[in-house]
């Protein structure tokens, strides 16, 4: 079925920069105490900060903000704590399907109804209509309050060029987080940075008083702000102090790997050295590492300017894309970094992504997150934290690290595999609701019976996430296919049948 995209979300680089700067100032005005609490607190802060930012942006352009948003903005601050969101007061996203009798020509009249009612259209797609007597079906994702959207639908129904108008389950159902990237290029829109631990904000950050470090870090972060899909990843000319920090961590970790790292990690790390990409003397460039991963597992790297929201980060994995920072932790504290930096990404995550089984597992996690609710994203991100970031498994009767947060920090590595922290058996249902801290060395780790056992349990947990549809990745078009249409399901069934026939012939030939 041919789908034509008429309007998609866009990302203005300068607006993104202004939004991030505003979030930082907003944090300072509210004491900064929201930060580093939990994912749900981060989400609440981001909602409040973004609404206030949008309010100021609209006013600067002579626009206005809705009454519901105004009520929300004036009632959310309670001391230093962002109070729980009153969902009934917020505008939400709805999905509406309009069937047109005379084709696209009447679409402008439909759009005019939305504009007049000040209901924001977020996304439009058209396709050939399946219903007899109609020429096109138009899918519209819009944002507004329930009463206004209902009025819009009633007005559209009165238009004699409209054969039918339908909303999910024949009624208005909120789909606040329905949008997700459908093509790998849509990751240009997944740039929601969570300000967790910043040198210009946190007095306990090792770079807080180092103006040169802060300037350098911003310079490198700006490279990621400008990056767009299809471009080569810009190369960074690292300073001697940055290379020295890398070399120091590299040397210490390499000595600890045989004793503490899981076998999957060691195998891939040795490969990266053999390929000439990894050494103590130079920080690998993301473009070079990305090209190797593409050949090995189909994964690729993408530069990012900071810590992404959990939803955006997980969505990237669905396309076999891993978002990487390029700046280096402050040289005064190389043993441990409570924030992502290129040492964490390259020494922690990349070796695991060079393993085909781990790569497929990571993509499956990303696919399971698409379209999931905020609550499920929070639990899923927490599971990711205690596994892919700080996971420990048993191998040959010994505890071994497979989490990137452990493997990229020699301080964390020695701490995690000692008797100091608490260790519990890995149980996804319990782990998903466990609180954690990212300020210092972890006080708690979850231990899987084996790496394979962890992946199986994570797969079973992901299968329980409720969504109104299933999705799959099309590697030929680098796009996500939503399995909610008979034609799409038939194509999938035909592909499975062909694969089954090929496997049968291959087995017969063995």
mmCIF file of N, CA, C and O in Angstrom, residues 261-340:
data_model
loop_
_atom_site.group_PDB
_atom_site.id
_atom_site.type_symbol
_atom_site.label_atom_id
_atom_site.label_comp_id
_atom_site.label_asym_id
_atom_site.label_seq_id
_atom_site.Cartn_x
_atom_site.Cartn_y
_atom_site.Cartn_z
ATOM 1 N N UNK A 261 35.450 -9.173 32.898
ATOM 2 C CA UNK A 261 34.540 -8.971 31.767
ATOM 3 C C UNK A 261 33.997 -10.292 31.245
ATOM 4 O O UNK A 261 34.689 -11.317 31.250
ATOM 5 N N UNK A 262 32.747 -10.276 30.772
ATOM 6 C CA UNK A 262 32.147 -11.479 30.203
ATOM 7 C C UNK A 262 32.855 -11.850 28.897
ATOM 8 O O UNK A 262 33.525 -11.022 28.276
ATOM 9 N N UNK A 263 32.703 -13.093 28.477
ATOM 10 C CA UNK A 263 33.436 -13.580 27.320
ATOM 11 C C UNK A 263 33.014 -12.889 26.038
ATOM 12 O O UNK A 263 33.846 -12.627 25.156
ATOM 13 N N UNK A 264 31.709 -12.558 25.911
ATOM 14 C CA UNK A 264 31.234 -11.880 24.715
ATOM 15 C C UNK A 264 31.943 -10.540 24.532
ATOM 16 O O UNK A 264 32.331 -10.172 23.412
ATOM 17 N N UNK A 265 32.123 -9.834 25.631
ATOM 18 C CA UNK A 265 32.801 -8.541 25.576
ATOM 19 C C UNK A 265 34.268 -8.721 25.186
ATOM 20 O O UNK A 265 34.785 -8.002 24.316
ATOM 21 N N UNK A 266 34.937 -9.662 25.801
ATOM 22 C CA UNK A 266 36.365 -9.863 25.533
ATOM 23 C C UNK A 266 36.609 -10.239 24.072
ATOM 24 O O UNK A 266 37.564 -9.757 23.455
ATOM 25 N N UNK A 267 35.741 -11.089 23.529
ATOM 26 C CA UNK A 267 35.913 -11.503 22.126
ATOM 27 C C UNK A 267 35.818 -10.298 21.189
ATOM 28 O O UNK A 267 36.633 -10.140 20.271
ATOM 29 N N UNK A 268 34.831 -9.453 21.406
ATOM 30 C CA UNK A 268 34.648 -8.297 20.528
ATOM 31 C C UNK A 268 35.729 -7.247 20.731
ATOM 32 O O UNK A 268 36.179 -6.611 19.769
ATOM 33 N N UNK A 269 36.154 -7.054 21.972
ATOM 34 C CA UNK A 269 37.207 -6.079 22.240
ATOM 35 C C UNK A 269 38.501 -6.488 21.524
ATOM 36 O O UNK A 269 39.188 -5.651 20.924
ATOM 37 N N UNK A 270 38.822 -7.771 21.567
ATOM 38 C CA UNK A 270 40.016 -8.258 20.876
ATOM 39 C C UNK A 270 39.898 -8.034 19.372
ATOM 40 O O UNK A 270 40.884 -7.719 18.697
ATOM 41 N N UNK A 271 38.688 -8.193 18.835
ATOM 42 C CA UNK A 271 38.465 -7.958 17.409
ATOM 43 C C UNK A 271 38.716 -6.500 17.058
ATOM 44 O O UNK A 271 39.356 -6.192 16.045
ATOM 45 N N UNK A 272 38.214 -5.591 17.886
ATOM 46 C CA UNK A 272 38.391 -4.162 17.631
ATOM 47 C C UNK A 272 39.863 -3.772 17.653
ATOM 48 O O UNK A 272 40.301 -2.920 16.868
ATOM 49 N N UNK A 273 40.619 -4.391 18.522
ATOM 50 C CA UNK A 273 42.073 -4.134 18.532
ATOM 51 C C UNK A 273 42.740 -4.729 17.295
ATOM 52 O O UNK A 273 43.603 -4.098 16.678
ATOM 53 N N UNK A 274 42.311 -5.918 16.931
ATOM 54 C CA UNK A 274 42.896 -6.581 15.767
ATOM 55 C C UNK A 274 42.638 -5.793 14.490
ATOM 56 O O UNK A 274 43.479 -5.749 13.581
ATOM 57 N N UNK A 275 41.467 -5.156 14.413
ATOM 58 C CA UNK A 275 41.111 -4.357 13.245
ATOM 59 C C UNK A 275 41.848 -3.016 13.212
ATOM 60 O O UNK A 275 41.739 -2.250 12.266
ATOM 61 N N UNK A 276 42.597 -2.712 14.270
ATOM 62 C CA UNK A 276 43.367 -1.482 14.322
ATOM 63 C C UNK A 276 42.575 -0.256 14.741
ATOM 64 O O UNK A 276 43.078 0.867 14.659
ATOM 65 N N UNK A 277 41.351 -0.451 15.219
ATOM 66 C CA UNK A 277 40.519 0.682 15.623
ATOM 67 C C UNK A 277 40.770 1.102 17.066
ATOM 68 O O UNK A 277 40.661 2.280 17.395
ATOM 69 N N UNK A 278 41.069 0.141 17.914
ATOM 70 C CA UNK A 278 41.242 0.421 19.337
ATOM 71 C C UNK A 278 42.709 0.297 19.742
ATOM 72 O O UNK A 278 43.374 -0.692 19.418
ATOM 73 N N UNK A 279 43.174 1.314 20.418
ATOM 74 C CA UNK A 279 44.514 1.283 20.993
ATOM 75 C C UNK A 279 44.553 2.289 22.137
ATOM 76 O O UNK A 279 43.660 3.135 22.266
ATOM 77 N N UNK A 280 45.580 2.224 22.912
ATOM 78 C CA UNK A 280 45.728 3.128 24.051
ATOM 79 C C UNK A 280 46.127 4.532 23.618
ATOM 80 O O UNK A 280 45.919 5.500 24.352
ATOM 81 N N UNK A 281 46.618 4.667 22.410
ATOM 82 C CA UNK A 281 47.248 5.914 21.983
ATOM 83 C C UNK A 281 46.340 6.891 21.240
ATOM 84 O O UNK A 281 46.754 8.012 20.950
ATOM 85 N N UNK A 282 45.127 6.485 20.906
ATOM 86 C CA UNK A 282 44.244 7.377 20.144
ATOM 87 C C UNK A 282 42.784 7.056 20.441
ATOM 88 O O UNK A 282 42.418 5.892 20.611
ATOM 89 N N UNK A 283 41.948 8.092 20.487
ATOM 90 C CA UNK A 283 40.504 7.906 20.668
ATOM 91 C C UNK A 283 39.895 7.581 19.312
ATOM 92 O O UNK A 283 40.051 8.358 18.362
ATOM 93 N N UNK A 284 39.230 6.460 19.171
ATOM 94 C CA UNK A 284 38.647 6.096 17.873
ATOM 95 C C UNK A 284 37.613 7.120 17.408
ATOM 96 O O UNK A 284 36.885 7.690 18.223
ATOM 97 N N UNK A 285 37.558 7.351 16.117
ATOM 98 C CA UNK A 285 36.548 8.232 15.543
ATOM 99 C C UNK A 285 35.253 7.447 15.333
ATOM 100 O O UNK A 285 35.279 6.295 14.887
ATOM 101 N N UNK A 286 34.115 8.060 15.638
ATOM 102 C CA UNK A 286 32.839 7.366 15.535
ATOM 103 C C UNK A 286 32.573 6.845 14.132
ATOM 104 O O UNK A 286 32.006 5.764 13.955
ATOM 105 N N UNK A 287 32.959 7.603 13.109
ATOM 106 C CA UNK A 287 32.712 7.182 11.726
ATOM 107 C C UNK A 287 33.413 5.863 11.425
ATOM 108 O O UNK A 287 32.832 4.964 10.801
ATOM 109 N N UNK A 288 34.666 5.710 11.877
ATOM 110 C CA UNK A 288 35.417 4.483 11.616
ATOM 111 C C UNK A 288 34.811 3.297 12.362
ATOM 112 O O UNK A 288 34.677 2.195 11.812
ATOM 113 N N UNK A 289 34.445 3.517 13.614
ATOM 114 C CA UNK A 289 33.851 2.449 14.407
ATOM 115 C C UNK A 289 32.488 2.067 13.833
ATOM 116 O O UNK A 289 32.126 0.887 13.764
ATOM 117 N N UNK A 290 31.726 3.064 13.418
ATOM 118 C CA UNK A 290 30.405 2.819 12.847
ATOM 119 C C UNK A 290 30.504 1.946 11.601
ATOM 120 O O UNK A 290 29.701 1.026 11.402
ATOM 121 N N UNK A 291 31.486 2.210 10.763
ATOM 122 C CA UNK A 291 31.648 1.423 9.541
ATOM 123 C C UNK A 291 31.966 -0.030 9.855
ATOM 124 O O UNK A 291 31.484 -0.945 9.163
ATOM 125 N N UNK A 292 32.747 -0.269 10.898
ATOM 126 C CA UNK A 292 33.045 -1.645 11.293
ATOM 127 C C UNK A 292 31.784 -2.339 11.804
ATOM 128 O O UNK A 292 31.504 -3.492 11.452
ATOM 129 N N UNK A 293 31.013 -1.643 12.633
ATOM 130 C CA UNK A 293 29.791 -2.237 13.165
ATOM 131 C C UNK A 293 28.806 -2.573 12.050
ATOM 132 O O UNK A 293 28.125 -3.609 12.099
ATOM 133 N N UNK A 294 28.715 -1.707 11.046
ATOM 134 C CA UNK A 294 27.821 -1.977 9.917
ATOM 135 C C UNK A 294 28.192 -3.300 9.255
ATOM 136 O O UNK A 294 27.312 -4.091 8.886
ATOM 137 N N UNK A 295 29.480 -3.529 9.077
ATOM 138 C CA UNK A 295 29.920 -4.773 8.431
ATOM 139 C C UNK A 295 29.688 -5.980 9.330
ATOM 140 O O UNK A 295 29.369 -7.072 8.845
ATOM 141 N N UNK A 296 29.847 -5.799 10.627
ATOM 142 C CA UNK A 296 29.741 -6.924 11.565
ATOM 143 C C UNK A 296 28.309 -7.274 11.927
ATOM 144 O O UNK A 296 27.912 -8.448 11.886
ATOM 145 N N UNK A 297 27.524 -6.270 12.306
ATOM 146 C CA UNK A 297 26.199 -6.547 12.872
ATOM 147 C C UNK A 297 25.080 -5.674 12.309
ATOM 148 O O UNK A 297 23.929 -5.844 12.701
ATOM 149 N N UNK A 298 25.411 -4.745 11.414
ATOM 150 C CA UNK A 298 24.377 -3.869 10.877
ATOM 151 C C UNK A 298 24.079 -2.666 11.745
ATOM 152 O O UNK A 298 23.266 -1.816 11.362
ATOM 153 N N UNK A 299 24.719 -2.576 12.915
ATOM 154 C CA UNK A 299 24.532 -1.394 13.762
ATOM 155 C C UNK A 299 25.369 -0.247 13.215
ATOM 156 O O UNK A 299 26.363 -0.448 12.514
ATOM 157 N N UNK A 300 24.956 0.967 13.535
ATOM 158 C CA UNK A 300 25.739 2.140 13.200
ATOM 159 C C UNK A 300 25.647 3.151 14.332
ATOM 160 O O UNK A 300 24.720 3.097 15.145
ATOM 161 N N UNK A 301 26.607 4.040 14.387
ATOM 162 C CA UNK A 301 26.656 5.047 15.436
ATOM 163 C C UNK A 301 26.127 6.368 14.908
ATOM 164 O O UNK A 301 26.161 6.640 13.710
ATOM 165 N N UNK A 302 25.649 7.181 15.829
ATOM 166 C CA UNK A 302 25.146 8.518 15.495
ATOM 167 C C UNK A 302 25.555 9.457 16.626
ATOM 168 O O UNK A 302 25.356 9.131 17.807
ATOM 169 N N UNK A 303 26.130 10.619 16.317
ATOM 170 C CA UNK A 303 26.567 11.534 17.373
ATOM 171 C C UNK A 303 25.381 12.177 18.077
ATOM 172 O O UNK A 303 24.369 12.499 17.452
ATOM 173 N N UNK A 304 25.497 12.351 19.381
ATOM 174 C CA UNK A 304 24.454 12.979 20.173
ATOM 175 C C UNK A 304 25.125 13.934 21.152
ATOM 176 O O UNK A 304 26.251 13.703 21.592
ATOM 177 N N UNK A 305 24.428 14.996 21.521
ATOM 178 C CA UNK A 305 25.044 16.060 22.321
ATOM 179 C C UNK A 305 24.921 15.855 23.826
ATOM 180 O O UNK A 305 25.443 16.635 24.605
ATOM 181 N N UNK A 306 24.232 14.810 24.242
ATOM 182 C CA UNK A 306 24.073 14.574 25.680
ATOM 183 C C UNK A 306 23.209 13.366 25.933
ATOM 184 O O UNK A 306 22.980 12.539 25.036
ATOM 185 N N UNK A 307 22.691 13.263 27.146
ATOM 186 C CA UNK A 307 21.863 12.121 27.526
ATOM 187 C C UNK A 307 20.466 12.268 26.929
ATOM 188 O O UNK A 307 19.735 13.204 27.233
ATOM 189 N N UNK A 308 20.089 11.320 26.072
ATOM 190 C CA UNK A 308 18.773 11.358 25.442
ATOM 191 C C UNK A 308 17.684 10.885 26.394
ATOM 192 O O UNK A 308 17.953 10.145 27.348
ATOM 193 N N UNK A 309 16.453 11.285 26.114
ATOM 194 C CA UNK A 309 15.326 10.715 26.852
ATOM 195 C C UNK A 309 15.279 9.223 26.563
ATOM 196 O O UNK A 309 15.739 8.744 25.515
ATOM 197 N N UNK A 310 14.732 8.465 27.503
ATOM 198 C CA UNK A 310 14.682 7.013 27.362
ATOM 199 C C UNK A 310 13.931 6.608 26.096
ATOM 200 O O UNK A 310 14.338 5.676 25.386
ATOM 201 N N UNK A 311 12.835 7.306 25.795
ATOM 202 C CA UNK A 311 12.038 6.951 24.623
ATOM 203 C C UNK A 311 12.835 7.130 23.332
ATOM 204 O O UNK A 311 12.828 6.260 22.453
ATOM 205 N N UNK A 312 13.535 8.243 23.200
ATOM 206 C CA UNK A 312 14.304 8.505 21.984
ATOM 207 C C UNK A 312 15.475 7.526 21.847
ATOM 208 O O UNK A 312 15.781 7.052 20.751
ATOM 209 N N UNK A 313 16.136 7.251 22.964
ATOM 210 C CA UNK A 313 17.286 6.342 22.911
ATOM 211 C C UNK A 313 16.846 4.938 22.493
ATOM 212 O O UNK A 313 17.454 4.313 21.620
ATOM 213 N N UNK A 314 15.776 4.427 23.117
ATOM 214 C CA UNK A 314 15.292 3.094 22.777
ATOM 215 C C UNK A 314 14.784 3.031 21.344
ATOM 216 O O UNK A 314 14.998 2.028 20.645
ATOM 217 N N UNK A 315 14.127 4.100 20.886
ATOM 218 C CA UNK A 315 13.629 4.126 19.505
ATOM 219 C C UNK A 315 14.776 4.008 18.508
ATOM 220 O O UNK A 315 14.637 3.367 17.453
ATOM 221 N N UNK A 316 15.911 4.596 18.834
ATOM 222 C CA UNK A 316 17.068 4.521 17.935
ATOM 223 C C UNK A 316 17.546 3.083 17.767
ATOM 224 O O UNK A 316 17.935 2.667 16.668
ATOM 225 N N UNK A 317 17.489 2.311 18.840
ATOM 226 C CA UNK A 317 17.930 0.922 18.767
ATOM 227 C C UNK A 317 17.097 0.113 17.790
ATOM 228 O O UNK A 317 17.587 -0.852 17.193
ATOM 229 N N UNK A 318 15.825 0.494 17.617
ATOM 230 C CA UNK A 318 14.951 -0.224 16.690
ATOM 231 C C UNK A 318 15.490 -0.184 15.267
ATOM 232 O O UNK A 318 15.216 -1.072 14.456
ATOM 233 N N UNK A 319 16.271 0.841 14.933
ATOM 234 C CA UNK A 319 16.863 0.994 13.597
ATOM 235 C C UNK A 319 18.329 0.531 13.573
ATOM 236 O O UNK A 319 19.043 0.792 12.609
ATOM 237 N N UNK A 320 18.745 -0.148 14.638
ATOM 238 C CA UNK A 320 20.155 -0.533 14.802
ATOM 239 C C UNK A 320 21.056 0.701 14.754
ATOM 240 O O UNK A 320 22.111 0.715 14.097
ATOM 241 N N UNK A 321 20.633 1.713 15.446
ATOM 242 C CA UNK A 321 21.412 2.943 15.584
ATOM 243 C C UNK A 321 21.707 3.150 17.062
ATOM 244 O O UNK A 321 20.790 3.095 17.890
ATOM 245 N N UNK A 322 22.965 3.392 17.380
ATOM 246 C CA UNK A 322 23.335 3.677 18.756
ATOM 247 C C UNK A 322 23.830 5.113 18.846
ATOM 248 O O UNK A 322 24.737 5.516 18.114
ATOM 249 N N UNK A 323 23.219 5.877 19.723
ATOM 250 C CA UNK A 323 23.546 7.300 19.866
ATOM 251 C C UNK A 323 24.753 7.463 20.791
ATOM 252 O O UNK A 323 24.749 6.983 21.925
ATOM 253 N N UNK A 324 25.769 8.169 20.299
ATOM 254 C CA UNK A 324 27.044 8.285 21.021
ATOM 255 C C UNK A 324 27.443 9.739 21.251
ATOM 256 O O UNK A 324 27.389 10.558 20.333
ATOM 257 N N UNK A 325 27.880 10.020 22.461
ATOM 258 C CA UNK A 325 28.514 11.315 22.725
ATOM 259 C C UNK A 325 29.952 11.270 22.213
ATOM 260 O O UNK A 325 30.537 10.200 22.046
ATOM 261 N N UNK A 326 30.525 12.443 21.986
ATOM 262 C CA UNK A 326 31.904 12.509 21.482
ATOM 263 C C UNK A 326 32.846 13.236 22.438
ATOM 264 O O UNK A 326 34.052 13.238 22.208
ATOM 265 N N UNK A 327 32.294 13.865 23.471
ATOM 266 C CA UNK A 327 33.184 14.558 24.404
ATOM 267 C C UNK A 327 33.741 13.563 25.433
ATOM 268 O O UNK A 327 33.243 12.445 25.586
ATOM 269 N N UNK A 328 34.783 13.992 26.131
ATOM 270 C CA UNK A 328 35.515 13.127 27.061
ATOM 271 C C UNK A 328 35.288 13.611 28.488
ATOM 272 O O UNK A 328 35.217 14.816 28.737
ATOM 273 N N UNK A 329 35.184 12.675 29.412
ATOM 274 C CA UNK A 329 35.025 13.001 30.830
ATOM 275 C C UNK A 329 36.185 13.885 31.307
ATOM 276 O O UNK A 329 37.263 13.894 30.704
ATOM 277 N N UNK A 330 35.956 14.592 32.397
ATOM 278 C CA UNK A 330 36.990 15.498 32.900
ATOM 279 C C UNK A 330 38.213 14.691 33.355
ATOM 280 O O UNK A 330 38.078 13.676 34.047
ATOM 281 N N UNK A 331 39.424 15.118 32.974
ATOM 282 C CA UNK A 331 40.629 14.329 33.277
ATOM 283 C C UNK A 331 40.917 14.187 34.770
ATOM 284 O O UNK A 331 41.676 13.292 35.160
ATOM 285 N N UNK A 332 40.320 15.024 35.616
ATOM 286 C CA UNK A 332 40.590 14.916 37.057
ATOM 287 C C UNK A 332 39.891 13.721 37.700
ATOM 288 O O UNK A 332 40.231 13.326 38.808
ATOM 289 N N UNK A 333 38.900 13.136 37.002
ATOM 290 C CA UNK A 333 38.175 11.992 37.550
ATOM 291 C C UNK A 333 37.939 10.945 36.457
ATOM 292 O O UNK A 333 36.815 10.739 36.010
ATOM 293 N N UNK A 334 38.999 10.268 36.047
ATOM 294 C CA UNK A 334 38.864 9.306 34.951
ATOM 295 C C UNK A 334 38.312 7.951 35.380
ATOM 296 O O UNK A 334 37.872 7.168 34.540
ATOM 297 N N UNK A 335 38.324 7.647 36.688
ATOM 298 C CA UNK A 335 37.964 6.312 37.153
ATOM 299 C C UNK A 335 36.474 6.019 37.039
ATOM 300 O O UNK A 335 36.053 4.872 36.934
ATOM 301 N N UNK A 336 35.651 7.080 37.059
ATOM 302 C CA UNK A 336 34.199 6.862 37.057
ATOM 303 C C UNK A 336 33.517 8.102 36.481
ATOM 304 O O UNK A 336 33.885 9.231 36.788
ATOM 305 N N UNK A 337 32.518 7.862 35.622
ATOM 306 C CA UNK A 337 31.759 8.984 35.065
ATOM 307 C C UNK A 337 30.272 8.698 35.217
ATOM 308 O O UNK A 337 29.769 7.710 34.668
ATOM 309 N N UNK A 338 29.538 9.535 35.976
ATOM 310 C CA UNK A 338 28.101 9.331 36.155
ATOM 311 C C UNK A 338 27.274 9.819 34.961
ATOM 312 O O UNK A 338 26.060 9.853 35.027
ATOM 313 N N UNK A 339 27.926 10.185 33.892
ATOM 314 C CA UNK A 339 27.249 10.655 32.682
ATOM 315 C C UNK A 339 27.899 9.989 31.482
ATOM 316 O O UNK A 339 29.042 9.549 31.533
ATOM 317 N N UNK A 340 27.171 9.878 30.379
ATOM 318 C CA UNK A 340 27.777 9.269 29.187
ATOM 319 C C UNK A 340 28.838 10.165 28.572
ATOM 320 O O UNK A 340 28.673 11.372 28.475
#
